[in-house]
Coordinates of N, CA and C and ligand atoms in Angstrom, one line a residue:
M1167 N 85.3 117.7 104.4 CA 86.7 117.4 104.3 C 87.0 116.6 103.0
E1168 N 88.1 117.0 102.4 CA 88.5 116.3 101.1 C 88.8 114.8 101.4
T1169 N 88.4 114.0 100.5 CA 88.7 112.5 100.7 C 90.1 112.2 100.0
I1170 N 90.7 111.1 100.5 CA 92.0 110.7 99.9 C 91.7 109.5 99.0
G1171 N 92.3 109.5 97.8 CA 92.2 108.3 96.9 C 90.8 108.1 96.4
D1172 N 90.5 106.9 95.9 CA 89.2 106.6 95.4 C 88.5 105.8 96.4
V1173 N 87.5 106.5 97.0 CA 86.8 105.8 98.2 C 86.0 104.6 97.7
L1174 N 86.3 103.5 98.3 CA 85.7 102.2 97.9 C 84.5 101.9 98.8
I1175 N 84.7 102.2 100.1 CA 83.6 101.9 101.0 C 83.5 103.1 102.0
T1176 N 82.3 103.7 102.0 CA 82.1 104.9 102.8 C 81.9 104.6 104.3
E1177 N 82.0 105.6 105.1 CA 81.9 105.5 106.5 C 80.5 104.9 106.9
G1178 N 79.5 105.3 106.1 CA 78.1 104.8 106.4 C 78.0 103.3 106.0
Q1179 N 78.6 103.0 104.9 CA 78.5 101.5 104.5 C 79.3 100.7 105.5
I1180 N 80.4 101.2 106.1 CA 81.1 100.4 107.1 C 80.2 100.2 108.3
A1181 N 79.6 101.3 108.7 CA 78.7 101.3 109.9 C 77.6 100.2 109.7
D1182 N 77.0 100.2 108.5 CA 75.9 99.3 108.3 C 76.4 97.8 108.3
A1183 N 77.6 97.6 107.7 CA 78.1 96.2 107.7 C 78.5 95.8 109.1
V1184 N 79.1 96.6 109.9 CA 79.6 96.3 111.2 C 78.3 96.0 112.1
S1185 N 77.3 96.8 111.9 CA 76.1 96.5 112.6 C 75.4 95.2 112.3
R1186 N 75.4 94.9 111.0 CA 74.9 93.6 110.5 C 75.8 92.4 111.1
M1187 N 77.1 92.5 111.1 CA 77.9 91.5 111.6 C 77.7 91.3 113.1
G1188 N 77.5 92.5 113.8 CA 77.3 92.4 115.3 C 76.0 91.7 115.6
K1189 N 75.0 91.9 114.8 CA 73.7 91.2 115.0 C 73.8 89.7 114.7
Q1190 N 74.5 89.3 113.7 CA 74.7 87.9 113.4 C 75.5 87.2 114.6
I1191 N 76.5 87.9 115.0 CA 77.3 87.3 116.1 C 76.5 87.2 117.4
S1192 N 75.7 88.3 117.7 CA 74.8 88.3 118.9 C 73.8 87.1 118.8
A1193 N 73.3 86.9 117.7 CA 72.3 85.8 117.5 C 73.0 84.4 117.7
D1194 N 74.2 84.3 117.1 CA 74.8 83.0 117.1 C 75.4 82.6 118.5
Y1195 N 75.7 83.6 119.3 CA 76.3 83.4 120.6 C 75.3 83.7 121.7
D1196 N 74.1 83.7 121.4 CA 73.0 84.0 122.4 C 73.2 83.1 123.6
G1197 N 73.3 83.6 124.8 CA 73.4 82.8 126.0 C 74.8 82.3 126.3
K1198 N 75.7 82.8 125.5 CA 77.2 82.4 125.7 C 78.0 83.6 126.0
E1199 N 79.2 83.4 126.4 CA 80.2 84.5 126.6 C 81.2 84.3 125.5
L1200 N 81.7 85.4 125.0 CA 82.5 85.4 123.8 C 83.9 86.1 124.1
L1201 N 84.9 85.6 123.5 CA 86.2 86.3 123.6 C 86.6 86.8 122.2
L1202 N 86.6 88.1 122.0 CA 87.1 88.7 120.8 C 88.6 88.8 120.7
V1203 N 89.2 88.3 119.7 CA 90.7 88.4 119.6 C 91.0 89.3 118.4
G1204 N 91.4 90.5 118.7 CA 91.7 91.5 117.7 C 93.1 91.3 117.2
I1205 N 93.3 91.4 115.9 CA 94.7 91.3 115.4 C 95.2 92.7 115.1
L1206 N 96.2 93.1 115.9 CA 96.8 94.4 115.8 C 97.7 94.5 114.6
K1207 N 98.0 95.7 114.0 CA 97.3 96.9 114.5 C 96.0 97.1 113.7
G1208 N 95.9 96.5 112.5 CA 94.9 96.9 111.5 C 93.4 96.8 112.0
A1209 N 93.2 95.8 112.9 CA 91.8 95.5 113.3 C 91.3 96.3 114.4
F1210 N 92.1 97.3 114.9 CA 91.6 98.0 116.1 C 90.3 98.8 115.9
L1211 N 90.1 99.3 114.8 CA 88.8 100.1 114.6 C 87.6 99.1 114.4
T1212 N 87.8 98.1 113.6 CA 86.8 97.0 113.5 C 86.4 96.4 114.8
M1213 N 87.5 96.2 115.6 CA 87.2 95.6 116.9 C 86.4 96.5 117.8
A1214 N 86.8 97.8 117.8 CA 86.1 98.8 118.7 C 84.6 98.9 118.3
D1215 N 84.4 99.0 117.0 CA 83.0 99.2 116.5 C 82.2 97.9 116.5
L1216 N 82.8 96.8 116.2 CA 82.1 95.5 116.2 C 81.7 95.1 117.6
A1217 N 82.6 95.3 118.6 CA 82.3 95.0 119.9 C 81.1 95.7 120.4
R1218 N 80.9 97.0 120.0 CA 79.8 97.8 120.5 C 78.5 97.4 119.8
A1219 N 78.6 96.6 118.7 CA 77.4 96.2 118.0 C 77.0 94.8 118.4
I1220 N 77.7 94.2 119.4 CA 77.4 92.9 119.9 C 76.8 93.0 121.3
N1221 N 75.7 92.3 121.5 CA 75.0 92.4 122.8 C 75.0 91.1 123.7
V1222 N 76.0 90.3 123.4 CA 76.3 89.2 124.4 C 77.5 89.6 125.2
P1223 N 77.8 89.0 126.4 CA 79.0 89.4 127.1 C 80.2 89.1 126.3
V1224 N 81.1 90.1 126.2 CA 82.4 89.9 125.5 C 83.6 90.3 126.3
E1225 N 84.6 89.5 126.2 CA 85.9 89.9 126.7 C 86.8 90.2 125.5
F1226 N 87.9 91.0 125.7 CA 88.8 91.4 124.6 C 90.1 90.8 124.9
D1227 N 90.8 90.4 123.8 CA 92.2 90.1 123.9 C 92.8 90.5 122.5
F1228 N 94.1 90.6 122.5 CA 94.7 91.1 121.2 C 96.0 90.2 120.9
M1229 N 96.2 90.0 119.6 CA 97.5 89.5 119.2 C 98.1 90.5 118.2
A1230 N 99.4 90.6 118.2 CA 100.1 91.4 117.2 C 100.9 90.4 116.4
V1231 N 100.8 90.5 115.1 CA 101.6 89.6 114.2 C 102.2 90.4 113.1
S1232 N 103.3 90.0 112.6 CA 103.9 90.6 111.4 C 104.2 89.5 110.4
S1233 N 103.9 89.9 109.2 CA 104.1 88.9 108.1 C 105.4 89.3 107.4
Y1234 N 106.3 88.4 107.3 CA 107.5 88.8 106.5 C 107.1 89.0 105.1
G1235 N 107.8 89.9 104.4 CA 107.5 90.2 103.0 C 107.7 91.7 102.8
D1236 N 107.3 92.2 101.6 CA 107.5 93.6 101.4 C 106.2 94.3 101.8
A1237 N 106.1 95.6 101.6 CA 105.1 96.4 102.2 C 103.7 96.0 101.8
T1238 N 103.5 95.4 100.6 CA 102.2 95.2 100.1 C 101.9 93.7 99.8
K1239 N 102.8 92.8 100.1 CA 102.6 91.4 99.8 C 102.9 90.6 101.1
S1240 N 102.0 89.6 101.3 CA 102.2 88.7 102.5 C 103.0 87.5 102.0
S1241 N 104.0 87.1 102.9 CA 104.8 86.0 102.6 C 104.3 84.7 103.1
G1242 N 103.4 84.8 104.1 CA 102.9 83.5 104.8 C 103.7 83.1 106.0
V1243 N 104.9 83.7 106.1 CA 105.7 83.4 107.3 C 105.3 84.5 108.3
V1244 N 104.7 84.0 109.4 CA 104.1 85.0 110.4 C 104.9 84.9 111.7
R1245 N 105.2 86.1 112.2 CA 105.9 86.2 113.5 C 104.9 86.7 114.5
I1246 N 104.8 86.1 115.7 CA 103.9 86.6 116.7 C 104.7 87.7 117.5
L1247 N 104.2 88.9 117.5 CA 104.9 90.0 118.2 C 104.3 90.1 119.6
K1248 N 103.0 89.8 119.7 CA 102.3 89.8 121.0 C 101.3 88.7 121.0
D1249 N 101.5 87.8 122.0 CA 100.5 86.7 122.1 C 99.4 87.1 123.0
L1250 N 98.4 86.2 123.0 CA 97.2 86.5 123.9 C 97.6 86.6 125.4
D1251 N 96.9 87.3 126.1 CA 97.2 87.4 127.6 C 96.5 86.2 128.3
Q1252 N 95.4 85.7 127.7 CA 94.6 84.7 128.4 C 94.7 83.3 127.7
E1253 N 94.3 82.3 128.5 CA 94.1 81.0 128.0 C 92.8 81.0 127.2
I1254 N 92.7 80.2 126.2 CA 91.4 80.2 125.4 C 90.7 78.8 125.4
S1255 N 91.3 77.9 126.2 CA 90.7 76.5 126.2 C 89.3 76.6 126.7
N1256 N 88.3 76.0 126.0 CA 86.9 75.9 126.3 C 86.2 77.3 126.2
R1257 N 86.9 78.3 125.6 CA 86.2 79.6 125.3 C 85.7 79.6 123.9
H1258 N 84.6 80.4 123.7 CA 84.1 80.7 122.4 C 84.9 81.9 121.9
V1259 N 85.7 81.7 120.8 CA 86.6 82.7 120.3 C 86.2 83.2 118.9
V1260 N 86.2 84.5 118.7 CA 86.1 85.0 117.4 C 87.3 85.9 117.1
I1261 N 88.0 85.6 116.1 CA 89.2 86.4 115.6 C 88.6 87.5 114.8
V1262 N 89.1 88.8 115.2 CA 88.6 89.9 114.4 C 89.8 90.5 113.6
E1263 N 89.6 90.4 112.3 CA 90.6 90.8 111.3 C 90.1 92.0 110.5
D1264 N 91.1 92.8 110.0 CA 90.7 93.9 109.1 C 90.4 93.4 107.7
I1265 N 91.4 92.6 107.2 CA 91.3 92.2 105.8 C 91.9 90.8 105.6
V1266 N 91.3 90.1 104.7 CA 91.8 88.8 104.3 C 92.3 88.9 102.9
D1267 N 93.6 88.7 102.6 CA 94.2 88.9 101.3 C 94.6 87.5 100.8
T1268 N 95.8 87.1 101.0 CA 96.2 85.7 100.6 C 95.5 84.6 101.5
G1269 N 95.2 85.1 102.7 CA 94.6 84.1 103.7 C 95.7 83.4 104.6
L1270 N 97.0 83.7 104.2 CA 98.1 83.0 104.9 C 98.2 83.4 106.4
T1271 N 98.0 84.7 106.7 CA 98.1 85.1 108.1 C 97.0 84.4 108.9
L1272 N 95.8 84.4 108.4 CA 94.7 83.8 109.2 C 94.9 82.3 109.2
N1273 N 95.4 81.7 108.2 CA 95.6 80.2 108.2 C 96.6 79.9 109.3
Y1274 N 97.6 80.7 109.5 CA 98.6 80.5 110.5 C 97.9 80.7 111.9
L1275 N 97.2 81.8 112.0 CA 96.5 82.1 113.3 C 95.5 81.0 113.7
L1276 N 94.8 80.5 112.7 CA 93.8 79.4 113.0 C 94.5 78.2 113.6
E1277 N 95.6 77.8 112.9 CA 96.3 76.6 113.3 C 96.9 76.8 114.7
N1278 N 97.4 78.0 114.9 CA 98.1 78.3 116.2 C 97.1 78.3 117.4
L1279 N 95.8 78.9 117.1 CA 94.8 79.0 118.2 C 94.1 77.6 118.4
R1280 N 93.9 76.9 117.3 CA 93.2 75.6 117.4 C 93.8 74.6 118.4
V1281 N 95.2 74.6 118.4 CA 95.8 73.7 119.3 C 95.6 74.0 120.8
R1282 N 95.1 75.3 121.0 CA 94.9 75.7 122.4 C 93.5 75.2 122.8
Q1283 N 92.8 74.5 121.9 CA 91.5 73.9 122.2 C 90.4 74.8 122.7
P1284 N 90.1 75.9 121.9 CA 88.9 76.7 122.3 C 87.6 75.9 122.1
A1285 N 86.5 76.3 122.7 CA 85.2 75.6 122.5 C 84.8 75.8 121.1
S1286 N 85.0 77.0 120.5 CA 84.7 77.2 119.1 C 85.7 78.3 118.7
L1287 N 85.9 78.4 117.3 CA 86.8 79.4 116.8 C 86.3 79.8 115.4
E1288 N 85.9 81.1 115.3 CA 85.4 81.7 114.0 C 86.2 82.9 113.7
I1289 N 85.9 83.4 112.5 CA 86.6 84.6 112.0 C 85.6 85.7 111.6
A1290 N 85.8 86.9 112.1 CA 85.1 88.1 111.6 C 86.1 89.0 110.9
A1291 N 85.8 89.3 109.6 CA 86.8 90.2 108.9 C 85.9 91.2 108.1
L1292 N 86.4 92.5 108.2 CA 85.6 93.5 107.5 C 85.7 93.4 106.0
L1293 N 86.9 93.1 105.5 CA 87.1 93.0 104.1 C 87.7 91.7 103.7
V1294 N 87.2 91.1 102.6 CA 87.8 89.9 102.0 C 88.1 90.2 100.6
K1295 N 89.3 90.0 100.1 CA 89.7 90.2 98.7 C 89.2 89.0 97.9
E1296 N 88.5 89.3 96.9 CA 87.8 88.2 96.1 C 88.8 87.4 95.3
G1297 N 88.7 86.1 95.5 CA 89.3 85.2 94.5 C 90.8 85.1 94.6
I1298 N 91.5 85.6 95.7 CA 93.0 85.5 95.6 C 93.5 84.8 96.9
Q1299 N 92.6 84.2 97.6 CA 93.1 83.4 98.8 C 93.9 82.2 98.3
Q1300 N 95.1 82.1 98.8 CA 95.9 80.9 98.4 C 95.5 79.7 99.2
I1301 N 94.8 79.9 100.3 CA 94.3 78.8 101.1 C 92.8 79.2 101.4
P1302 N 91.9 78.3 101.2 CA 90.5 78.7 101.5 C 90.3 78.9 102.9
I1303 N 89.7 80.1 103.3 CA 89.5 80.4 104.7 C 88.0 80.6 104.8
D1304 N 87.5 80.0 105.9 CA 86.0 80.2 106.1 C 85.8 81.4 107.0
V1305 N 85.5 82.5 106.3 CA 85.2 83.8 107.1 C 83.7 83.9 107.4
K1306 N 83.3 83.5 108.6 CA 81.9 83.3 108.9 C 81.2 84.7 108.9
Y1307 N 81.9 85.7 109.5 CA 81.3 87.0 109.6 C 82.1 88.0 108.7
R1308 N 81.6 88.5 107.6 CA 82.4 89.3 106.7 C 81.6 90.5 106.3
G1309 N 82.3 91.6 106.2 CA 81.7 92.9 105.8 C 81.5 93.0 104.3
F1310 N 82.6 93.0 103.6 CA 82.6 93.2 102.2 C 83.6 92.3 101.4
D1311 N 83.2 91.9 100.3 CA 84.1 91.3 99.3 C 84.6 92.4 98.4
I1312 N 85.9 92.5 98.3 CA 86.4 93.7 97.5 C 87.4 93.1 96.4
P1313 N 87.6 94.0 95.4 CA 88.6 93.6 94.4 C 90.0 93.5 95.0
P1314 N 90.9 92.8 94.3 CA 92.2 92.6 94.9 C 93.2 93.8 94.8
D1315 N 92.7 95.0 95.1 CA 93.5 96.2 95.1 C 94.0 96.5 96.5
F1316 N 95.2 97.2 96.6 CA 95.7 97.5 97.9 C 94.9 98.7 98.5
V1317 N 94.3 98.5 99.7 CA 93.4 99.5 100.2 C 94.0 100.0 101.6
V1318 N 93.6 101.2 101.9 CA 93.9 101.8 103.2 C 92.7 102.4 103.9
G1319 N 92.9 102.8 105.1 CA 91.8 103.4 105.9 C 91.1 102.5 106.8
Y1320 N 90.4 103.0 107.8 CA 89.6 102.3 108.8 C 90.5 101.2 109.4
G1321 N 91.7 101.6 109.8 CA 92.7 100.7 110.5 C 93.8 100.2 109.6
L1322 N 93.6 100.2 108.3 CA 94.6 99.7 107.3 C 95.6 100.8 106.9
D1323 N 96.9 100.5 106.9 CA 97.9 101.6 106.6 C 98.6 101.4 105.3
Y1324 N 99.3 102.4 104.9 CA 100.4 102.3 104.0 C 101.5 103.1 104.6
A1325 N 102.6 102.3 104.9 CA 103.8 102.9 105.5 C 103.4 103.6 106.8
G1326 N 102.5 103.0 107.6 CA 102.1 103.5 108.9 C 101.1 104.6 108.9
L1327 N 100.7 105.1 107.7 CA 99.8 106.2 107.6 C 98.4 105.7 107.2
Y1328 N 97.4 106.6 107.3 CA 96.0 106.4 106.8 C 95.1 105.5 107.7
R1329 N 95.6 105.0 108.8 CA 94.8 104.1 109.6 C 93.5 104.9 110.1
N1330 N 93.7 106.2 110.3 CA 92.6 107.0 110.9 C 91.5 107.4 109.9
L1331 N 91.7 107.1 108.6 CA 90.6 107.5 107.7 C 89.3 106.7 108.1
P1332 N 88.2 107.4 108.1 CA 86.9 106.7 108.5 C 86.3 105.8 107.4
Y1333 N 86.9 105.9 106.2 CA 86.5 105.1 105.0 C 87.6 104.2 104.5
V1334 N 87.3 103.3 103.6 CA 88.3 102.5 102.9 C 88.5 103.0 101.5
T1335 N 89.8 103.2 101.2 CA 90.1 103.9 99.9 C 91.3 103.2 99.2
V1336 N 91.3 103.4 97.9 CA 92.4 102.9 97.1 C 93.3 104.1 96.7
L1337 N 94.5 104.1 97.2 CA 95.4 105.2 97.0 C 95.8 105.3 95.5
G1338 N 95.9 106.6 95.0 CA 96.4 106.8 93.7 C 97.9 107.0 93.8
E1339 N 98.6 107.1 92.7 CA 100.1 107.3 92.7 C 100.4 108.6 93.4
D1340 N 99.6 109.6 93.1 CA 99.8 111.0 93.7 C 99.8 110.9 95.2
D1341 N 98.9 110.1 95.8 CA 98.8 110.0 97.3 C 100.1 109.3 97.9
I1342 N 100.6 108.4 97.1 CA 101.8 107.6 97.6 C 103.0 108.4 97.5
G1343 N 103.1 109.3 96.4 CA 104.2 110.2 96.3 C 105.5 109.5 95.8
Ligands
5GP2851 P1 97.2 87.9 104.1 O1 98.0 87.0 105.0 O2 95.7 87.5 104.1 O3 97.7 88.0 102.7 O4 97.2 89.4 104.6 C1 96.9 89.7 105.9 C2 97.5 91.1 106.3 O5 98.1 91.8 105.2 C3 96.3 91.9 106.7 O6 96.0 91.7 108.1 C4 96.9 93.3 106.5 O7 97.7 93.7 107.6 C5 97.8 93.1 105.3 N1 97.1 93.5 104.0 C6 96.6 92.7 103.1 N2 96.0 93.3 102.1 C7 96.1 94.6 102.5 C8 95.6 95.9 101.8 O8 95.0 95.9 100.8 N3 95.9 97.0 102.5 C9 96.6 97.1 103.7 N4 96.8 98.3 104.2 N5 97.0 95.9 104.3 C10 96.8 94.7 103.7

């Protein structure tokens, strides 16, 4: 099948990274139960694959957030569209994100979840854009550091499309139309 854009990370590379992240998480939470909090919509594929690479007991929950701003830039003002279904006090929580760009969304989420007093709170993100976080974010489990280009695929969209691509790619102008 023909690929779209310039492929940055292949399906195989994603599978290797997710497997490595799953092993790290399984080792770190050995003997504990974990609550994975997926951030919709972008993290749905990372969440599905990462959860299957973890071998300690996990529960799932999801939040949906939207960041005000234009299509490709985050404003830092975050609106919660869907909150967690469960209480997280005294739970070990790992937030699962697709990509960390400015870091403003995760910074907001960390503050919002910390006040609910989880036993621990960490971040797993498949992609971290290098050197452009406006706020330093400690991403304990990370797949790839990538250049600060706008990427799509493996959960990430442009105008709602491309989330189903099994790889991560940089769209060319022809693809955007
Ligand atoms: P941040 O708040 O870290 O700037 O951005 C977080 C959110 O912006 C991500 O969860 C994602 O939804 C969106 N985002 C940031 N960079 C990209 C990108 O390169 N491609 C896509 N499709 N979304 C992005």
